[in-house]
PDB file of C-alpha atoms and ligand atoms in Angstrom:
ATOM      1  CA  MET A   1      72.083  26.197 172.547  1.00 97.00           C
ATOM      2  CA  LYS A   2      69.262  24.550 170.362  1.00 98.00           C
ATOM      3  CA  LEU A   3      70.178  23.657 166.906  1.00 98.00           C
ATOM      4  CA  THR A   4      67.943  22.806 164.023  1.00 98.00           C
ATOM      5  CA  LEU A   5      68.444  21.256 161.056  1.00 98.00           C
ATOM      6  CA  LEU A   6      66.086  23.252 158.552  1.00 98.00           C
ATOM      7  CA  GLY A   7      66.756  21.446 155.527  1.00 98.00           C
ATOM      8  CA  THR A   8      69.703  18.422 154.931  1.00 98.00           C
ATOM      9  CA  GLY A   9      69.273  18.279 151.109  1.00 98.00           C
ATOM     10  CA  ASP A  10      71.660  19.473 148.171  1.00 98.00           C
ATOM     11  CA  ALA A  11      71.085  22.171 145.784  1.00 98.00           C
ATOM     12  CA  ILE A  12      68.120  20.580 143.960  1.00 97.00           C
ATOM     13  CA  GLY A  13      66.426  19.196 147.031  1.00 98.00           C
ATOM     14  CA  THR A  14      64.479  15.733 147.941  1.00 98.00           C
ATOM     15  CA  PRO A  15      62.118  15.033 146.017  1.00 98.00           C
ATOM     16  CA  ARG A  16      63.433  16.221 142.955  1.00 98.00           C
ATOM     17  CA  ILE A  17      61.213  18.135 140.407  1.00 98.00           C
ATOM     18  CA  ASN A  18      60.475  15.558 137.630  1.00 97.00           C
ATOM     19  CA  CYS A  19      62.129  12.487 138.982  1.00 98.00           C
ATOM     20  CA  ASP A  20      60.494   8.933 139.516  1.00 97.00           C
ATOM     21  CA  CYS A  21      63.654   7.402 141.358  1.00 98.00           C
ATOM     22  CA  PRO A  22      62.859   5.294 144.480  1.00 98.00           C
ATOM     23  CA  GLN A  23      64.266   8.033 146.946  1.00 98.00           C
ATOM     24  CA  CYS A  24      61.838  10.450 145.189  1.00 98.00           C
ATOM     25  CA  ASN A  25      58.714   8.318 145.383  1.00 98.00           C
ATOM     26  CA  HIS A  26      59.591   7.471 148.535  1.00 98.00           C
ATOM     27  CA  ALA A  27      59.752  11.400 149.676  1.00 98.00           C
ATOM     28  CA  LYS A  28      56.196  11.926 147.277  1.00 97.00           C
ATOM     29  CA  LYS A  29      54.494   8.822 149.405  1.00 98.00           C
ATOM     30  CA  ASN A  30      55.610   9.681 152.771  1.00 97.00           C
ATOM     31  CA  GLY A  31      55.585  13.579 152.934  1.00 96.00           C
ATOM     32  CA  ALA A  32      59.390  13.181 153.685  1.00 97.00           C
ATOM     33  CA  THR A  33      61.816  16.110 152.387  1.00 98.00           C
ATOM     34  CA  ARG A  34      65.502  17.193 151.821  1.00 98.00           C
ATOM     35  CA  LEU A  35      64.770  20.444 152.047  1.00 98.00           C
ATOM     36  CA  ARG A  36      68.003  22.602 151.097  1.00 98.00           C
ATOM     37  CA  THR A  37      70.676  22.663 153.839  1.00 98.00           C
ATOM     38  CA  SER A  38      70.529  25.317 156.047  1.00 98.00           C
ATOM     39  CA  LEU A  39      70.590  25.642 159.989  1.00 98.00           C
ATOM     40  CA  LEU A  40      68.770  27.880 162.935  1.00 98.00           C
ATOM     41  CA  ILE A  41      70.977  28.223 165.913  1.00 98.00           C
ATOM     42  CA  GLU A  42      69.148  29.663 169.113  1.00 98.00           C
ATOM     43  CA  ASN A  43      70.756  31.233 172.048  1.00 97.00           C
ATOM     44  CA  GLU A  44      70.028  33.651 174.465  1.00 97.00           C
ATOM     45  CA  GLY A  45      66.766  34.040 173.091  1.00 97.00           C
ATOM     46  CA  LYS A  46      67.952  35.051 169.691  1.00 98.00           C
ATOM     47  CA  ARG A  47      68.165  33.534 166.599  1.00 98.00           C
ATOM     48  CA  ILE A  48      71.140  33.014 163.905  1.00 98.00           C
ATOM     49  CA  LEU A  49      70.233  31.390 160.499  1.00 98.00           C
ATOM     50  CA  ILE A  50      73.279  29.774 158.941  1.00 98.00           C
ATOM     51  CA  ASP A  51      72.847  30.056 155.024  1.00 98.00           C
ATOM     52  CA  THR A  52      69.421  31.328 153.342  1.00 98.00           C
ATOM     53  CA  SER A  53      68.378  28.605 151.050  1.00 98.00           C
ATOM     54  CA  PRO A  54      65.804  28.738 148.192  1.00 98.00           C
ATOM     55  CA  ASP A  55      63.506  27.140 150.631  1.00 98.00           C
ATOM     56  CA  LEU A  56      63.509  29.730 153.485  1.00 98.00           C
ATOM     57  CA  ARG A  57      60.091  30.746 153.592  1.00 98.00           C
ATOM     58  CA  GLN A  58      58.777  27.095 153.903  1.00 98.00           C
ATOM     59  CA  GLN A  59      61.690  26.480 156.607  1.00 98.00           C
ATOM     60  CA  LEU A  60      60.554  29.226 158.857  1.00 97.00           C
ATOM     61  CA  LEU A  61      57.006  28.577 158.421  1.00 97.00           C
ATOM     62  CA  ARG A  62      57.865  24.778 159.632  1.00 97.00           C
ATOM     63  CA  THR A  63      59.565  26.317 162.424  1.00 97.00           C
ATOM     64  CA  GLY A  64      56.893  28.355 163.852  1.00 96.00           C
ATOM     65  CA  SER A  65      57.880  31.677 162.136  1.00 94.00           C
ATOM     66  CA  PRO A  66      61.165  32.668 164.271  1.00 94.00           C
ATOM     67  CA  HIS A  67      62.175  35.936 163.948  1.00 97.00           C
ATOM     68  CA  ILE A  68      65.951  35.864 162.849  1.00 98.00           C
ATOM     69  CA  ASP A  69      68.465  38.310 164.209  1.00 98.00           C
ATOM     70  CA  ALA A  70      71.373  37.606 162.149  1.00 98.00           C
ATOM     71  CA  VAL A  71      72.318  35.839 159.066  1.00 98.00           C
ATOM     72  CA  VAL A  72      75.964  33.838 158.365  1.00 98.00           C
ATOM     73  CA  TRP A  73      76.582  32.951 154.821  1.00 98.00           C
ATOM     74  CA  THR A  74      79.130  30.108 153.695  1.00 98.00           C
ATOM     75  CA  HIS A  75      79.312  30.689 150.127  1.00 98.00           C
ATOM     76  CA  GLY A  76      77.739  32.346 146.927  1.00 98.00           C
ATOM     77  CA  HIS A  77      76.236  29.280 145.793  1.00 98.00           C
ATOM     78  CA  TYR A  78      72.205  29.810 144.572  1.00 97.00           C
ATOM     79  CA  ASP A  79      70.920  26.953 147.230  1.00 98.00           C
ATOM     80  CA  HIS A  80      72.866  28.757 150.231  1.00 98.00           C
ATOM     81  CA  PHE A  81      72.001  32.538 149.946  1.00 98.00           C
ATOM     82  CA  ILE A  82      69.303  33.162 147.535  1.00 98.00           C
ATOM     83  CA  GLY A  83      66.454  32.752 149.757  1.00 98.00           C
ATOM     84  CA  PHE A  84      67.657  36.090 151.724  1.00 98.00           C
ATOM     85  CA  GLY A  85      64.908  37.860 149.878  1.00 97.00           C
ATOM     86  CA  GLU A  86      62.517  36.211 151.463  1.00 97.00           C
ATOM     87  CA  PHE A  87      62.963  38.538 154.565  1.00 97.00           C
ATOM     88  CA  TYR A  88      61.681  41.680 152.130  1.00 96.00           C
ATOM     89  CA  ARG A  89      58.276  42.925 154.338  1.00 95.00           C
ATOM     90  CA  VAL A  90      58.479  40.214 156.581  1.00 96.00           C
ATOM     91  CA  GLN A  91      61.034  41.254 159.173  1.00 97.00           C
ATOM     92  CA  LYS A  92      63.770  43.828 159.653  1.00 97.00           C
ATOM     93  CA  ILE A  93      66.339  42.529 156.959  1.00 98.00           C
ATOM     94  CA  PRO A  94      68.788  41.178 159.664  1.00 98.00           C
ATOM     95  CA  PRO A  95      72.476  41.769 159.578  1.00 98.00           C
ATOM     96  CA  VAL A  96      74.593  39.194 157.092  1.00 98.00           C
ATOM     97  CA  PHE A  97      78.330  37.829 158.600  1.00 98.00           C
ATOM     98  CA  ALA A  98      80.649  36.486 156.107  1.00 98.00           C
ATOM     99  CA  ALA A  99      84.121  36.011 154.827  1.00 98.00           C
ATOM    100  CA  PRO A 100      84.908  39.475 152.553  1.00 98.00           C
ATOM    101  CA  SER A 101      84.294  37.889 148.951  1.00 98.00           C
ATOM    102  CA  VAL A 102      81.372  35.977 149.969  1.00 98.00           C
ATOM    103  CA  LEU A 103      79.729  38.635 151.281  1.00 98.00           C
ATOM    104  CA  SER A 104      80.238  41.258 148.594  1.00 98.00           C
ATOM    105  CA  TYR A 105      79.401  38.658 145.746  1.00 97.00           C
ATOM    106  CA  CYS A 106      76.283  37.565 147.641  1.00 98.00           C
ATOM    107  CA  SER A 107      74.933  41.097 148.729  1.00 97.00           C
ATOM    108  CA  ASP A 108      75.394  42.451 145.305  1.00 97.00           C
ATOM    109  CA  LEU A 109      72.226  40.466 143.852  1.00 96.00           C
ATOM    110  CA  PHE A 110      70.228  41.750 147.068  1.00 97.00           C
ATOM    111  CA  HIS A 111      71.123  45.625 146.180  1.00 94.00           C
ATOM    112  CA  PHE A 112      67.369  46.140 146.559  1.00 94.00           C
ATOM    113  CA  LEU A 113      67.403  45.566 150.090  1.00 96.00           C
ATOM    114  CA  SER A 114      69.152  47.554 152.848  1.00 96.00           C
ATOM    115  CA  PHE A 115      70.850  45.733 155.519  1.00 98.00           C
ATOM    116  CA  GLU A 116      74.274  45.793 157.746  1.00 98.00           C
ATOM    117  CA  LYS A 117      77.017  43.823 155.948  1.00 98.00           C
ATOM    118  CA  CYS A 118      79.581  42.402 158.493  1.00 98.00           C
ATOM    119  CA  ALA A 119      83.042  41.137 156.864  1.00 98.00           C
ATOM    120  CA  VAL A 120      84.533  38.187 158.887  1.00 98.00           C
ATOM    121  CA  ASP A 121      87.883  37.045 157.908  1.00 98.00           C
ATOM    122  CA  PRO A 122      88.337  33.076 157.738  1.00 98.00           C
ATOM    123  CA  TYR A 123      90.104  31.863 161.184  1.00 98.00           C
ATOM    124  CA  THR A 124      88.976  35.134 162.856  1.00 98.00           C
ATOM    125  CA  SER A 125      85.922  34.989 165.398  1.00 98.00           C
ATOM    126  CA  VAL A 126      82.766  36.958 165.972  1.00 98.00           C
ATOM    127  CA  GLU A 127      80.603  36.568 168.819  1.00 98.00           C
ATOM    128  CA  LEU A 128      76.587  36.608 168.238  1.00 98.00           C
ATOM    129  CA  PHE A 129      74.373  36.211 171.197  1.00 98.00           C
ATOM    130  CA  GLY A 130      76.836  34.188 173.287  1.00 97.00           C
ATOM    131  CA  VAL A 131      77.622  31.762 170.212  1.00 98.00           C
ATOM    132  CA  THR A 132      81.246  32.551 168.889  1.00 98.00           C
ATOM    133  CA  ILE A 133      81.539  31.726 165.255  1.00 98.00           C
ATOM    134  CA  THR A 134      84.430  30.972 163.234  1.00 98.00           C
ATOM    135  CA  PRO A 135      84.584  30.549 159.355  1.00 98.00           C
ATOM    136  CA  PHE A 136      87.189  27.958 158.420  1.00 98.00           C
ATOM    137  CA  ILE A 137      88.294  27.603 154.738  1.00 98.00           C
ATOM    138  CA  VAL A 138      87.228  24.632 152.847  1.00 98.00           C
ATOM    139  CA  THR A 139      87.633  23.083 149.336  1.00 98.00           C
ATOM    140  CA  HIS A 140      84.613  23.351 146.909  1.00 98.00           C
ATOM    141  CA  PRO A 141      86.071  24.593 143.655  1.00 96.00           C
ATOM    142  CA  PRO A 142      85.511  27.021 142.016  1.00 96.00           C
ATOM    143  CA  ALA A 143      83.564  28.911 144.875  1.00 97.00           C
ATOM    144  CA  PHE A 144      85.696  30.290 147.556  1.00 98.00           C
ATOM    145  CA  THR A 145      83.698  28.292 150.519  1.00 98.00           C
ATOM    146  CA  CYS A 146      83.837  28.230 154.225  1.00 98.00           C
ATOM    147  CA  GLY A 147      82.631  26.043 157.087  1.00 98.00           C
ATOM    148  CA  MET A 148      81.679  27.354 160.455  1.00 98.00           C
ATOM    149  CA  LEU A 149      83.051  26.466 163.956  1.00 98.00           C
ATOM    150  CA  LEU A 150      79.954  27.088 166.296  1.00 98.00           C
ATOM    151  CA  GLU A 151      81.380  27.725 170.024  1.00 98.00           C
ATOM    152  CA  THR A 152      79.460  28.119 173.548  1.00 97.00           C
ATOM    153  CA  LYS A 153      80.850  27.829 176.857  1.00 94.00           C
ATOM    154  CA  LYS A 154      79.398  24.194 176.705  1.00 91.00           C
ATOM    155  CA  SER A 155      79.408  23.137 173.057  1.00 97.00           C
ATOM    156  CA  ARG A 156      81.307  22.924 170.255  1.00 98.00           C
ATOM    157  CA  ILE A 157      79.946  22.156 166.708  1.00 98.00           C
ATOM    158  CA  GLY A 158      81.383  22.046 163.283  1.00 98.00           C
ATOM    159  CA  PHE A 159      79.439  22.522 160.117  1.00 98.00           C
ATOM    160  CA  THR A 160      80.619  22.180 156.572  1.00 97.00           C
ATOM    161  CA  SER A 161      77.999  21.422 153.865  1.00 97.00           C
ATOM    162  CA  ASP A 162      80.110  21.646 150.914  1.00 98.00           C
ATOM    163  CA  THR A 163      83.491  20.597 150.520  1.00 98.00           C
ATOM    164  CA  ASN A 164      85.496  17.660 149.156  1.00 98.00           C
ATOM    165  CA  ARG A 165      88.035  15.575 151.208  1.00 97.00           C
ATOM    166  CA  ASN A 166      90.891  18.219 150.753  1.00 98.00           C
ATOM    167  CA  ILE A 167      89.739  20.351 153.580  1.00 98.00           C
ATOM    168  CA  PRO A 168      92.968  22.246 154.656  1.00 98.00           C
ATOM    169  CA  GLN A 169      94.783  21.126 157.783  1.00 98.00           C
ATOM    170  CA  LYS A 170      94.552  24.457 159.273  1.00 98.00           C
ATOM    171  CA  SER A 171      90.664  24.039 159.275  1.00 98.00           C
ATOM    172  CA  LEU A 172      90.856  20.381 160.315  1.00 98.00           C
ATOM    173  CA  ASP A 173      92.991  21.643 163.219  1.00 98.00           C
ATOM    174  CA  LEU A 174      89.896  23.952 164.650  1.00 98.00           C
ATOM    175  CA  LEU A 175      87.582  20.800 164.234  1.00 98.00           C
ATOM    176  CA  THR A 176      88.835  18.681 167.531  1.00 97.00           C
ATOM    177  CA  ASP A 177      86.690  17.901 170.693  1.00 98.00           C
ATOM    178  CA  LEU A 178      83.422  18.554 168.563  1.00 98.00           C
ATOM    179  CA  ASP A 179      80.036  17.663 170.213  1.00 98.00           C
ATOM    180  CA  LEU A 180      78.338  17.551 167.078  1.00 98.00           C
ATOM    181  CA  LEU A 181      79.774  17.549 163.242  1.00 98.00           C
ATOM    182  CA  LEU A 182      77.763  18.610 160.222  1.00 98.00           C
ATOM    183  CA  LEU A 183      79.436  17.616 156.905  1.00 98.00           C
ATOM    184  CA  ASP A 184      78.436  17.219 153.626  1.00 98.00           C
ATOM    185  CA  ALA A 185      77.553  13.777 151.915  1.00 98.00           C
ATOM    186  CA  LEU A 186      76.137  14.460 148.664  1.00 98.00           C
ATOM    187  CA  VAL A 187      76.436  11.030 147.169  1.00 98.00           C
ATOM    188  CA  PRO A 188      76.521   7.700 148.045  1.00 97.00           C
ATOM    189  CA  SER A 189      79.526   4.853 147.671  1.00 96.00           C
ATOM    190  CA  GLY A 190      80.435   4.593 144.277  1.00 95.00           C
ATOM    191  CA  ILE A 191      79.752   7.787 142.929  1.00 96.00           C
ATOM    192  CA  SER A 192      82.484  10.981 142.944  1.00 94.00           C
ATOM    193  CA  ILE A 193      81.591  14.326 142.712  1.00 95.00           C
ATOM    194  CA  ALA A 194      84.846  16.669 142.328  1.00 96.00           C
ATOM    195  CA  LYS A 195      83.623  19.543 144.729  1.00 97.00           C
ATOM    196  CA  HIS A 196      81.520  17.435 147.596  1.00 98.00           C
ATOM    197  CA  MET A 197      82.307  14.532 149.414  1.00 98.00           C
ATOM    198  CA  ASN A 198      80.527  11.300 149.243  1.00 98.00           C
ATOM    199  CA  TYR A 199      78.846   9.022 151.889  1.00 98.00           C
ATOM    200  CA  PRO A 200      82.370   6.871 152.818  1.00 98.00           C
ATOM    201  CA  ASP A 201      84.534  10.118 152.474  1.00 97.00           C
ATOM    202  CA  ALA A 202      81.886  11.721 154.978  1.00 98.00           C
ATOM    203  CA  CYS A 203      82.149   8.826 157.563  1.00 98.00           C
ATOM    204  CA  THR A 204      86.027   8.432 157.281  1.00 98.00           C
ATOM    205  CA  LEU A 205      86.442  11.875 157.834  1.00 98.00           C
ATOM    206  CA  ALA A 206      83.816  11.621 160.849  1.00 98.00           C
ATOM    207  CA  GLN A 207      85.966   8.973 162.251  1.00 98.00           C
ATOM    208  CA  GLU A 208      88.933  10.884 161.920  1.00 98.00           C
ATOM    209  CA  LEU A 209      87.618  13.899 163.534  1.00 98.00           C
ATOM    210  CA  ALA A 210      86.196  11.502 166.237  1.00 98.00           C
ATOM    211  CA  PRO A 211      82.912  14.162 167.163  1.00 98.00           C
ATOM    212  CA  LYS A 212      81.182  13.005 169.858  1.00 98.00           C
ATOM    213  CA  ASP A 213      77.815  12.367 167.572  1.00 98.00           C
ATOM    214  CA  TYR A 214      77.717  13.572 163.431  1.00 98.00           C
ATOM    215  CA  ARG A 215      74.882  13.919 160.729  1.00 98.00           C
ATOM    216  CA  CYS A 216      75.551  13.960 157.277  1.00 98.00           C
ATOM    217  CA  VAL A 217      73.977  16.952 155.318  1.00 98.00           C
ATOM    218  CA  HIS A 218      73.568  18.330 152.063  1.00 98.00           C
ATOM    219  CA  VAL A 219      72.358  14.959 150.680  1.00 98.00           C
ATOM    220  CA  SER A 220      71.131  14.465 147.167  1.00 98.00           C
ATOM    221  CA  HIS A 221      68.184  12.151 146.211  1.00 98.00           C
ATOM    222  CA  HIS A 222      70.622   9.326 144.779  1.00 98.00           C
ATOM    223  CA  MET A 223      71.176   8.944 148.554  1.00 98.00           C
ATOM    224  CA  PRO A 224      68.904   6.014 150.327  1.00 97.00           C
ATOM    225  CA  TRP A 225      66.976   7.338 153.321  1.00 98.00           C
ATOM    226  CA  ASP A 226      67.763   4.637 155.868  1.00 96.00           C
ATOM    227  CA  LEU A 227      71.868   5.045 155.660  1.00 97.00           C
ATOM    228  CA  PRO A 228      73.086   5.738 159.458  1.00 98.00           C
ATOM    229  CA  HIS A 229      74.024   9.294 160.483  1.00 98.00           C
ATOM    230  CA  LEU A 230      71.976  11.038 157.753  1.00 98.00           C
ATOM    231  CA  GLY A 231      70.584  14.137 158.965  1.00 98.00           C
ATOM    232  CA  THR A 232      66.379  14.450 158.764  1.00 98.00           C
ATOM    233  CA  ASP A 233      64.713  18.171 158.285  1.00 98.00           C
ATOM    234  CA  GLY A 234      63.292  19.190 161.312  1.00 98.00           C
ATOM    235  CA  GLU A 235      66.227  17.155 163.442  1.00 98.00           C
ATOM    236  CA  THR A 236      67.021  19.239 166.444  1.00 98.00           C
ATOM    237  CA  PHE A 237      70.122  19.128 168.861  1.00 98.00           C
ATOM    238  CA  GLU A 238      70.348  20.726 172.481  1.00 97.00           C
ATOM    239  CA  PHE A 239      73.240  21.541 174.233  1.00 95.00           C
ATOM    240  CA  ALA A 240      72.675  22.146 177.774  1.00 82.00           C
TER     241      ALA A 240
HETATM  242 ZN1   ZN B 301      75.271  23.394 148.288  1.00 77.67          ZN
HETATM  243 ZN1   ZN B 302      65.074  11.488 142.593  1.00 77.67          ZN
HETATM  244 ZN1   ZN B 303      77.634  24.839 147.328  1.00 77.67          ZN
END
């Protein structure tokens, strides 16, 4: 399985429009980006997209215009599903897998597209192209939100880009023996946002769960570029 971080940014993205903060200036000067958070999973010659960000078109062009065979939605926030319309007239609209309430909320907006809708209850698994995907509930009020456990015979990856520290124990119990943990770190130390983790929250949780490696995603323009364990757009991970 190969995993690509298509984007590592928050809902606004970096550089932020109309911002001259040090991080945004660095981004504009060096061409660095934090596009909105989304993952590409490749296995058995097929491709699964976890979330369809507003940057989907640019993200797919950057990755060589792959055909997408399935989509998974984590929750019904703008920055995680609105790019789905970019499939219009580009490829067969892929089937979408999500928790029932997420699926109905997001699908309603795309009533002009015809596609297969596959509800997956949290803590139940669906197998797509050799990857077992299990949604687990996180805490991102007021939106009902799931993280995703992605498993193959040779790898276990945990992904949750939008949650605060109060992840239910039932979900934490799934996030053991991970090869890679991708987790929410919206803002740096000293800033608290009720529905997200900050950088120290993320690092503490990673230390508790003890994955082999971890990366912070859903990172805002408030975050310096040089902190350890920040994911970067286009970063790839291969699991033999
Ligand atoms: Zn988000
Ligand atoms: Zn900025
Ligand atoms: Zn969100």
